[in-house]
Coordinates of C-alpha atoms in Angstrom, one line a residue:
M1 CA 85.2 42.9 76.1
S2 CA 87.3 40.9 73.9
G3 CA 88.9 43.9 72.3
S4 CA 90.7 44.8 75.5
L5 CA 92.0 41.4 76.0
P6 CA 95.6 40.7 75.7
S7 CA 96.5 39.2 72.2
E8 CA 98.4 36.2 73.8
Q9 CA 95.2 35.0 75.7
L10 CA 93.1 35.4 72.7
G11 CA 95.7 33.5 70.7
L12 CA 95.8 30.6 73.5
H13 CA 92.1 30.4 73.4
R14 CA 91.7 30.0 69.5
N15 CA 94.6 27.4 69.2
L16 CA 93.1 25.2 72.0
L17 CA 89.6 25.4 70.5
V18 CA 91.1 24.5 67.1
S19 CA 93.0 21.7 68.5
Q20 CA 90.0 20.2 70.6
L21 CA 87.5 20.5 67.5
L22 CA 90.2 18.7 65.4
L23 CA 90.7 16.0 68.0
A24 CA 86.8 15.5 68.5
S25 CA 86.3 15.2 64.5
A26 CA 89.1 13.0 64.4
T27 CA 87.6 10.7 67.6
V28 CA 84.4 10.8 65.9
L29 CA 85.7 9.3 62.6
A30 CA 87.7 6.9 64.7
T31 CA 84.7 5.6 66.7
A32 CA 82.6 5.2 63.5
V33 CA 85.3 3.2 61.8
T34 CA 86.1 0.9 65.1
V35 CA 82.7 0.3 65.9
W36 CA 81.8 -0.6 61.9
V37 CA 84.9 -3.0 61.8
G38 CA 84.1 -4.5 65.4
H39 CA 87.4 -3.7 67.1
V40 CA 85.7 -2.7 70.2
D41 CA 86.7 -5.2 73.2
D42 CA 85.3 -3.1 76.1
V43 CA 82.4 -0.9 75.2
T44 CA 82.1 0.8 78.7
L45 CA 85.7 2.1 78.6
F46 CA 85.3 2.9 74.9
V47 CA 82.5 5.1 75.7
I48 CA 84.2 6.7 78.8
G49 CA 87.3 7.8 76.8
A50 CA 85.0 9.2 73.7
A51 CA 82.9 11.0 76.3
M52 CA 86.2 12.5 78.2
I53 CA 87.4 13.9 74.7
F54 CA 83.8 15.6 73.6
C55 CA 83.4 17.0 77.3
S56 CA 86.9 18.4 77.1
A57 CA 86.0 20.0 73.5
A58 CA 82.4 21.2 74.8
V59 CA 84.3 23.0 78.0
I60 CA 86.6 24.6 75.8
V61 CA 83.7 25.7 73.4
L62 CA 81.3 27.1 76.1
T63 CA 84.3 28.7 78.1
P64 CA 84.6 32.4 77.7
R65 CA 87.7 33.4 76.0
D66 CA 88.5 35.8 79.1
R67 CA 88.2 32.5 81.3
V68 CA 90.9 30.5 79.5
S69 CA 93.9 30.3 82.0
S70 CA 97.0 28.5 81.9
W71 CA 95.7 25.6 84.1
V72 CA 92.8 24.9 82.0
A73 CA 95.3 24.7 78.7
A74 CA 97.5 22.4 80.7
C75 CA 94.6 20.1 81.9
T76 CA 92.9 20.0 78.5
P77 CA 95.6 18.2 77.0
A78 CA 96.4 16.2 79.8
V79 CA 92.6 14.6 79.9
D80 CA 92.8 14.1 76.1
V81 CA 96.0 11.8 76.6
L82 CA 94.6 9.9 79.3
A83 CA 91.0 9.6 77.3
I84 CA 93.0 8.0 74.2
G85 CA 94.8 6.0 76.4
I86 CA 91.5 4.7 77.5
L87 CA 90.2 4.4 74.0
R88 CA 93.3 2.4 73.1
E89 CA 92.6 -0.1 76.2
A90 CA 89.3 -0.6 75.1
A91 CA 90.2 -1.0 71.3
P92 CA 93.9 -2.0 71.2
A93 CA 93.9 -3.1 67.6
A94 CA 92.0 0.1 66.2
G95 CA 94.9 2.1 65.9
I96 CA 93.4 4.9 68.5
G97 CA 96.8 5.6 69.6
L98 CA 97.5 8.0 66.6
L99 CA 95.2 10.5 67.9
W100 CA 97.9 11.3 70.6
A101 CA 99.3 13.4 67.9
F102 CA 96.7 16.1 68.5
P103 CA 97.5 16.8 72.2
A104 CA 101.2 16.3 71.7
I105 CA 101.3 19.0 69.1
W106 CA 99.5 21.1 71.3
I107 CA 101.5 20.5 74.5
G108 CA 104.7 20.9 72.3
S109 CA 103.7 24.4 70.7
V110 CA 102.6 25.8 74.1
F111 CA 104.6 24.3 76.9
G112 CA 108.0 23.7 75.1
I113 CA 110.6 21.3 76.1
P114 CA 109.0 20.5 79.4
G115 CA 105.8 19.7 77.4
V116 CA 107.4 17.4 75.1
V117 CA 109.0 15.7 77.7
A118 CA 105.6 15.3 79.7
V119 CA 104.0 14.1 76.8
T120 CA 106.6 11.5 75.9
V121 CA 106.5 10.0 79.3
S122 CA 102.9 10.0 79.6
V123 CA 102.6 8.0 76.2
T124 CA 105.3 5.6 76.9
V125 CA 104.1 4.9 80.6
I126 CA 100.4 3.9 79.0
M127 CA 101.9 2.3 76.1
T128 CA 104.2 0.2 78.4
H129 CA 101.3 -0.7 81.0
Q130 CA 99.2 -1.8 78.1
A131 CA 101.7 -3.9 76.7
F132 CA 102.6 -5.7 80.0
D133 CA 98.8 -6.3 80.8
A134 CA 98.3 -7.6 77.5
Q135 CA 101.9 -9.6 77.9
Q136 CA 102.9 -8.6 74.4
I137 CA 105.5 -6.0 73.3
A138 CA 105.1 -4.9 69.7
A139 CA 107.2 -2.6 67.6
S140 CA 104.5 0.0 68.3
T141 CA 105.1 0.0 71.8
L142 CA 108.2 1.8 71.1
A143 CA 107.9 3.5 67.8
L144 CA 104.5 5.1 68.7
P145 CA 105.9 7.0 71.5
F146 CA 109.0 8.0 69.7
A147 CA 106.8 9.4 66.7
I148 CA 104.4 11.2 69.3
S149 CA 107.8 12.8 71.0
A150 CA 109.3 14.0 67.4
L151 CA 105.8 15.5 66.5
A152 CA 105.6 17.4 70.0
A153 CA 109.3 18.5 69.5
M154 CA 108.6 19.5 65.7
A155 CA 105.7 21.7 67.2
H156 CA 107.6 23.1 69.8
F157 CA 110.3 24.4 67.3
A158 CA 107.8 25.4 65.0
A159 CA 106.0 27.4 67.5
R160 CA 109.0 28.9 68.8
R161 CA 109.8 30.1 65.0
T162 CA 106.5 31.3 64.7
R163 CA 106.6 33.3 67.9
A164 CA 109.8 35.0 67.0
Q165 CA 108.7 35.9 63.8
R166 CA 105.4 37.5 65.3
S167 CA 107.6 39.0 67.8
L168 CA 109.6 40.4 65.0
L169 CA 106.6 41.6 63.0
E170 CA 105.2 43.3 66.0
K171 CA 108.3 45.0 66.7
Q172 CA 108.4 46.1 63.0
A173 CA 104.6 47.1 63.1
A174 CA 105.6 49.5 66.2
E175 CA 108.5 50.8 64.4
L176 CA 106.4 51.7 61.3
R177 CA 103.5 53.1 63.5
R178 CA 106.2 55.3 65.0
S179 CA 107.3 56.2 61.6
V180 CA 104.0 56.9 60.5
E181 CA 103.3 59.4 63.6
R182 CA 106.7 61.0 63.1
A183 CA 105.9 61.7 59.1
R184 CA 102.6 62.8 60.1
R185 CA 104.0 65.2 63.0
Q186 CA 106.6 66.3 60.3
E187 CA 103.9 67.0 57.6
D188 CA 101.8 68.9 60.1
L189 CA 104.9 70.9 60.8
V190 CA 106.0 71.6 57.4
T191 CA 102.2 72.7 56.8
Q192 CA 102.3 75.0 59.5
V193 CA 105.6 76.6 58.6
L194 CA 104.3 77.0 55.0
D195 CA 101.0 78.4 56.0
A196 CA 103.2 80.9 58.2
V197 CA 105.4 82.3 55.6
D198 CA 104.4 85.3 53.6
F199 CA 105.3 83.8 50.2
G200 CA 103.6 81.3 48.1
V201 CA 104.7 77.9 47.5
I202 CA 103.5 75.2 45.0
R203 CA 104.6 72.0 44.4
I204 CA 104.5 70.4 40.9
T205 CA 104.9 66.5 39.9
P206 CA 106.7 65.6 37.0
G207 CA 103.5 65.5 34.9
G208 CA 102.8 68.9 35.9
E209 CA 100.0 68.6 38.3
L210 CA 99.8 70.7 41.4
V211 CA 99.9 68.8 44.5
V212 CA 100.9 71.2 47.4
S213 CA 100.1 74.9 48.0
N214 CA 100.4 76.8 50.9
E215 CA 97.6 79.7 52.3
A216 CA 100.2 82.7 51.0
H217 CA 100.0 81.3 47.5
A218 CA 95.9 81.1 47.5
R219 CA 96.3 84.7 48.9
L220 CA 98.7 85.9 46.4
Q221 CA 96.7 84.3 43.4
A222 CA 93.4 85.5 44.1
P223 CA 92.1 86.0 41.6
D224 CA 94.6 83.3 40.0
P225 CA 97.2 84.8 37.9
W226 CA 98.6 81.3 36.9
G227 CA 96.7 81.0 33.6
S228 CA 93.1 79.6 35.1
S229 CA 89.9 81.5 34.5
P230 CA 89.6 84.3 35.8
S231 CA 92.9 85.4 35.3
P232 CA 94.1 89.2 35.1
A233 CA 96.6 90.2 32.4
A234 CA 100.2 89.3 32.8
F235 CA 103.0 91.6 32.0
A236 CA 107.0 91.3 31.7
R237 CA 109.5 93.0 33.9
D238 CA 108.7 96.5 32.4
G239 CA 105.0 96.4 33.1
I240 CA 104.3 96.8 29.5
T241 CA 105.0 94.0 27.3
P242 CA 102.3 91.4 27.8
I243 CA 102.7 87.7 28.5
P244 CA 100.6 85.1 27.0
S245 CA 99.1 82.5 29.1
E246 CA 101.3 79.6 28.0
A247 CA 104.2 81.8 29.0
T248 CA 103.2 82.5 32.4
P249 CA 105.7 81.3 35.0
L250 CA 103.6 78.5 36.2
A251 CA 102.9 77.3 32.7
R252 CA 106.7 77.4 32.2
A253 CA 107.2 75.5 35.3
R254 CA 104.7 72.8 34.7
A255 CA 106.4 72.6 31.3
G256 CA 109.7 71.3 33.0
E257 CA 111.4 74.8 32.9
V258 CA 113.3 76.2 35.8
F259 CA 114.1 79.9 36.2
E260 CA 115.2 82.5 38.9
G261 CA 113.6 85.6 40.1
E262 CA 111.3 86.3 37.1
L263 CA 109.5 89.6 37.8
V264 CA 105.7 89.5 36.5
W265 CA 103.2 92.1 36.7
Y266 CA 99.6 91.2 37.1
G267 CA 96.6 93.7 36.1
M268 CA 96.4 96.1 33.6
P269 CA 98.4 99.7 33.5
G270 CA 96.4 101.9 35.7
E271 CA 94.8 99.5 37.6
D272 CA 95.5 97.8 41.0
R273 CA 98.5 95.8 40.1
R274 CA 100.4 93.4 41.7
A275 CA 104.3 92.5 41.0
L276 CA 105.4 88.7 41.9
N277 CA 108.9 87.5 41.9
V278 CA 108.7 83.9 40.9
T279 CA 111.3 81.3 40.9
A280 CA 111.0 77.6 39.7
R281 CA 113.6 75.0 40.9
R282 CA 113.8 71.3 40.2
L283 CA 113.7 69.1 43.3
P284 CA 116.3 66.6 43.7
G285 CA 115.5 62.9 44.1
R286 CA 117.3 59.9 44.5
D287 CA 119.0 57.8 41.7
D288 CA 118.1 60.6 39.2
D289 CA 114.4 60.3 39.7
E290 CA 112.3 63.1 38.6
V291 CA 110.2 64.1 41.7
G292 CA 109.0 67.2 40.2
S293 CA 109.7 71.1 41.1
V294 CA 108.8 73.7 43.4
V295 CA 107.6 77.2 42.6
V296 CA 107.9 80.1 44.9
S297 CA 106.3 83.6 44.5
R298 CA 107.0 86.5 46.5
D299 CA 104.9 89.9 46.4
V300 CA 107.3 92.6 45.5
T301 CA 104.8 95.2 44.7
A302 CA 105.8 97.7 47.3
E303 CA 109.5 97.4 46.4
E304 CA 109.0 97.6 43.0
Q305 CA 106.6 100.7 43.2
A306 CA 109.0 102.5 45.6
L307 CA 112.2 101.6 43.3
R308 CA 110.1 103.0 40.2
A309 CA 109.0 106.1 42.3
R310 CA 112.7 106.8 43.3
E311 CA 113.7 106.6 39.5
D312 CA 111.1 108.6 38.3
L313 CA 112.1 111.3 40.9
V314 CA 115.6 111.2 40.1
A315 CA 114.7 111.2 36.4
S316 CA 112.5 114.1 36.8
V317 CA 115.1 116.0 39.1
S318 CA 117.9 115.6 36.8
H319 CA 116.0 116.6 33.6
E320 CA 115.1 119.7 35.4
L321 CA 118.7 120.4 36.7
R322 CA 120.0 119.7 32.8
T323 CA 118.6 122.8 31.4
P324 CA 119.4 125.6 33.8
L325 CA 123.0 123.7 34.0
T326 CA 123.4 124.1 30.3
S327 CA 122.5 127.6 30.6
I328 CA 124.9 128.5 33.3
I329 CA 127.8 126.6 31.7
G330 CA 127.0 128.8 28.2
Y331 CA 126.9 132.0 29.9
L332 CA 130.2 131.0 31.8
E333 CA 131.8 130.5 28.5
L334 CA 130.6 133.8 27.2
A335 CA 132.2 135.4 29.9
L336 CA 135.5 133.7 30.0
D337 CA 135.7 134.8 26.1
D338 CA 135.9 138.4 27.4
T339 CA 139.5 139.4 27.0
A340 CA 138.8 142.2 29.6
L341 CA 138.6 139.9 32.5
N342 CA 141.3 140.2 35.1
A343 CA 143.2 137.1 36.3
A344 CA 141.6 136.9 39.6
T345 CA 137.9 136.8 37.9
R346 CA 138.8 134.6 35.3
D347 CA 140.1 132.0 37.8
Q348 CA 136.9 132.2 39.8
L349 CA 135.0 132.0 36.8
E350 CA 136.9 128.7 35.6
I351 CA 136.3 127.2 38.9
A352 CA 132.7 127.8 38.4
E353 CA 132.8 126.3 35.1
R354 CA 134.6 123.3 35.9
N355 CA 132.4 122.5 38.9
A356 CA 129.1 123.3 36.7
T357 CA 130.8 120.9 33.9
R358 CA 131.2 118.1 36.5
L359 CA 127.8 118.6 38.0
R360 CA 126.3 118.2 34.2
E361 CA 128.0 115.2 33.7
L362 CA 126.8 113.7 36.8
V363 CA 123.2 114.5 35.7
A364 CA 123.9 112.9 32.5
D365 CA 125.0 109.7 34.1
I366 CA 122.2 109.6 36.4
L367 CA 119.8 110.1 33.3
A368 CA 121.6 107.4 31.3
M369 CA 121.3 105.1 34.6
S370 CA 117.5 105.5 34.6
A371 CA 117.3 104.9 31.0
A372 CA 119.3 101.7 31.4
S373 CA 117.5 100.8 34.7
R374 CA 115.9 97.1 34.9
H375 CA 112.6 98.9 35.9
G376 CA 112.8 101.4 33.1
V377 CA 113.5 101.3 29.1
D378 CA 116.5 99.6 28.0
F379 CA 118.9 101.6 26.1
A380 CA 117.5 102.3 22.6
L381 CA 120.6 101.4 20.4
R382 CA 120.9 102.3 17.0
P383 CA 123.8 100.1 15.5
A384 CA 125.0 100.8 12.2
A385 CA 128.5 100.2 10.5
A386 CA 131.3 102.1 11.9
D387 CA 135.1 102.0 12.3
V388 CA 135.4 101.2 16.2
G389 CA 139.0 102.1 15.9
E390 CA 137.9 105.9 14.8
I391 CA 135.5 106.0 17.8
I392 CA 138.3 105.3 20.1
A393 CA 141.0 107.6 18.5
A394 CA 138.3 110.2 19.1
A395 CA 138.1 109.7 22.4
V396 CA 141.7 109.5 23.0
T397 CA 142.2 112.8 21.3
S398 CA 139.1 114.1 23.7
A399 CA 140.8 112.8 26.7
A400 CA 144.3 113.9 25.9
Q401 CA 144.5 117.2 27.1
H402 CA 143.1 116.1 30.5
A403 CA 145.4 113.4 30.7
S404 CA 148.3 116.1 30.1
A405 CA 147.2 118.1 33.0
H406 CA 147.6 115.2 35.2
G407 CA 150.9 114.2 33.7
I408 CA 149.2 110.8 32.2
R409 CA 150.5 109.6 28.7
I410 CA 148.1 107.9 26.6
D411 CA 149.4 105.5 24.3
A412 CA 147.2 104.7 21.5
S413 CA 149.4 102.8 19.2
G414 CA 147.4 99.5 19.4
V415 CA 144.4 101.2 18.0
G416 CA 143.8 100.8 14.2
P417 CA 141.0 100.6 11.7
C418 CA 138.5 97.9 13.0
P419 CA 135.1 97.9 11.1
G420 CA 132.1 96.8 13.0
V421 CA 128.2 97.1 13.6
V422 CA 127.7 99.3 16.9
D423 CA 125.9 102.2 18.1
A424 CA 128.8 104.8 17.6
H425 CA 127.5 107.2 20.3
R426 CA 127.0 104.7 23.0
M427 CA 130.3 103.2 22.1
R428 CA 132.0 106.4 22.6
Q429 CA 130.2 106.8 25.7
V430 CA 132.1 103.6 26.9
V431 CA 135.5 104.5 26.0
D432 CA 135.1 108.0 27.4
N433 CA 134.1 106.5 30.8
L434 CA 137.0 103.9 30.6
L435 CA 139.5 106.3 29.5
S436 CA 138.6 108.9 32.2
N437 CA 138.8 106.5 35.0
A438 CA 142.1 105.4 33.6
V439 CA 143.3 109.1 33.9
K440 CA 141.6 110.1 37.2
Y441 CA 142.8 107.0 39.4
N442 CA 146.4 107.0 37.8
T443 CA 149.2 108.4 39.6
R444 CA 151.1 111.3 38.1
G445 CA 153.6 110.4 35.5
G446 CA 151.7 107.3 34.6
A447 CA 150.5 105.7 31.3
V448 CA 147.6 104.4 29.6
A449 CA 147.6 101.8 26.9
V450 CA 144.3 101.6 24.4
T451 CA 144.1 98.7 22.0
V452 CA 141.5 97.3 19.7
E453 CA 141.4 94.3 17.5
R454 CA 138.7 92.0 15.9
A455 CA 139.2 88.1 15.6
D456 CA 136.9 85.1 15.7
G457 CA 133.8 87.2 15.3
T458 CA 134.6 89.5 18.4
I459 CA 135.7 93.2 18.7
T460 CA 137.9 93.4 21.8
I461 CA 138.7 96.9 23.2
S462 CA 141.3 97.1 26.2
V463 CA 142.0 100.0 28.4
A464 CA 145.1 99.7 30.6
D465 CA 146.7 101.7 33.0
D466 CA 149.7 101.5 35.5
G467 CA 148.2 103.1 38.4
P468 CA 147.5 101.8 42.1
G469 CA 145.2 99.0 41.1
I470 CA 142.0 97.5 42.7
S471 CA 141.6 95.3 45.5
A472 CA 140.1 92.0 45.2
N473 CA 137.3 93.0 47.4
D474 CA 136.3 96.0 45.6
Q475 CA 136.5 94.2 42.0
G476 CA 133.4 92.5 42.4
R477 CA 131.6 95.8 43.2
V478 CA 133.0 98.1 40.6
F479 CA 130.2 97.9 38.3
D480 CA 127.5 98.3 40.8
R481 CA 125.6 101.7 40.8
F482 CA 127.0 104.6 42.7
F483 CA 129.9 102.3 44.0
R484 CA 133.0 103.9 44.8
A485 CA 136.1 102.3 46.5
D486 CA 137.2 103.3 50.1
A487 CA 140.4 104.1 48.7
V488 CA 139.0 107.0 46.5
R489 CA 135.9 107.9 48.4
G490 CA 137.8 110.4 50.8
S491 CA 140.2 111.6 47.9
S492 CA 139.9 114.5 45.8
V493 CA 138.9 112.6 42.8
H494 CA 135.3 113.1 42.1
G495 CA 133.0 110.8 40.6
S496 CA 129.3 109.4 40.7
G497 CA 130.1 105.8 40.7
L498 CA 127.8 105.3 37.8
G499 CA 130.2 105.5 34.8
L500 CA 131.2 101.7 34.8
S501 CA 127.8 100.4 35.3
I502 CA 126.6 102.5 32.7
S503 CA 129.3 101.2 30.4
R504 CA 128.5 97.6 31.1
D505 CA 124.9 98.0 30.3
I506 CA 125.8 99.6 27.2
A507 CA 128.2 96.5 26.4
R508 CA 125.6 94.1 27.4
A509 CA 122.7 96.0 25.3
H510 CA 125.4 95.2 22.3
G511 CA 125.3 91.5 23.2
G512 CA 129.0 91.7 25.0
D513 CA 130.4 92.4 28.4
I514 CA 132.9 94.4 30.1
T515 CA 135.4 92.4 32.5
V516 CA 138.2 93.7 34.8
R517 CA 141.7 92.4 35.8
S518 CA 143.9 94.0 38.3
E519 CA 146.5 93.7 41.0
P520 CA 147.0 96.4 43.7
G521 CA 150.1 98.3 42.9
Q522 CA 150.2 96.8 39.0
G523 CA 147.5 98.8 37.5
T524 CA 144.1 97.6 36.1
V525 CA 142.8 96.4 32.6
F526 CA 139.1 96.9 31.4
T527 CA 138.2 94.6 28.4
V528 CA 135.4 95.4 26.4
R529 CA 134.1 92.4 23.9
L530 CA 131.5 92.9 21.6
P531 CA 130.5 90.0 19.5
Q532 CA 130.0 90.6 15.6
R533 CA 128.0 88.7 12.9
E534 CA 130.7 87.4 10.3
G535 CA 129.7 87.8 6.7

């Protein structure tokens, strides 16, 4: 089978066949011209020489490709050299010696320098012998062997360069095959990994076409919630606000938008719904070339339903607790108004009232947090024109008695008229929380400074204390729900860990924010910034 032969043997047979066919064709032409012009001196020798060339060509043509060995490749051009010498002996004036170029080129390309030397010596010996026989030495006696030698040498160097290039190409082809195989294995590995994960992955081209997706994507998107028909209705994070098809995560990603952690509900309320957390990121490319983006979707239905169930339970329990607590506190206040109470009973009732009041504040914080939850309804703000300075002054007055009981002095000299548009009730809640913390966590004999100002379209409220401060590790978590620092968790200072979280949500609902700056041992400063529309 030729397909199993080495490439070198196939190339040897092909090149030898081409060389012999070209030589036979040139011999036919030379024979015809020589006979026509009548330059044949010895017909018998001429016929023998031509026959040897034609027989050599016939042998190569008829020899199977798998039977061409090195001795055949060596003997065939040697026979050609001898046959051309016989032809030149039979017709010395016909210029038949030029045919030596064909075997010389073949020998030089296949056998290298030894072949060049051999063909040069052979041609020189034949030319010299014929010159001495004719007793006439011409310029061609020396020039023709030199020309044949030069052709053989050129063929050798060209063949060597060709073989080097072919070897290089074969190495490059082998490396390319290995690279393709590695790429195929890596692609198979990536496909297997993508199919093994439980989140959907979609690759999007810069033109918005979907080119890669995994099994999890097909499972999560059945039926397809990305906008193709049939498609369930899509709703925003709250599960109520509908999302139009052109604003779904995939539609936005195909338009080139990037986003992080978008929560979308699919399915009408009351049906078997699914919640997906979707992220779209742009894929990095070389030289700032756009290579598209990737969209990752994760099914968070169970987590969202659990969180909602927990918050519904907390809100329900809190509502149920608030009514009896209000009644308990009311009756305790009525009992304390009785002047006939003895001192021991009054002390006991006051303890009960303080604890009931603290429990009511905790319930209020939990209800406020439930209202501000990212899974529930946002704060229903009622912004209106108000004097923020008056709101702060009222909060300071309310906290003054509690601060005095702890030996804390509140400095409100930096509070003055400050008109703005805010929800007065919610802002009073923020200031009350900040003042309560500044008093509770301060040291006896400490001070709290409160300031407010309006500049460059922003109202800035600052509450600073000179207490023990907050560690750097805790500063990043003070606004987390239910967070309480280790330093106060085991102390007698009570708290729910919700006040700062609620205050930040209220500030952000106003379009602003709260920041904290503190150094251990040097106090803490909380700053509220509320942007205002000028004019």
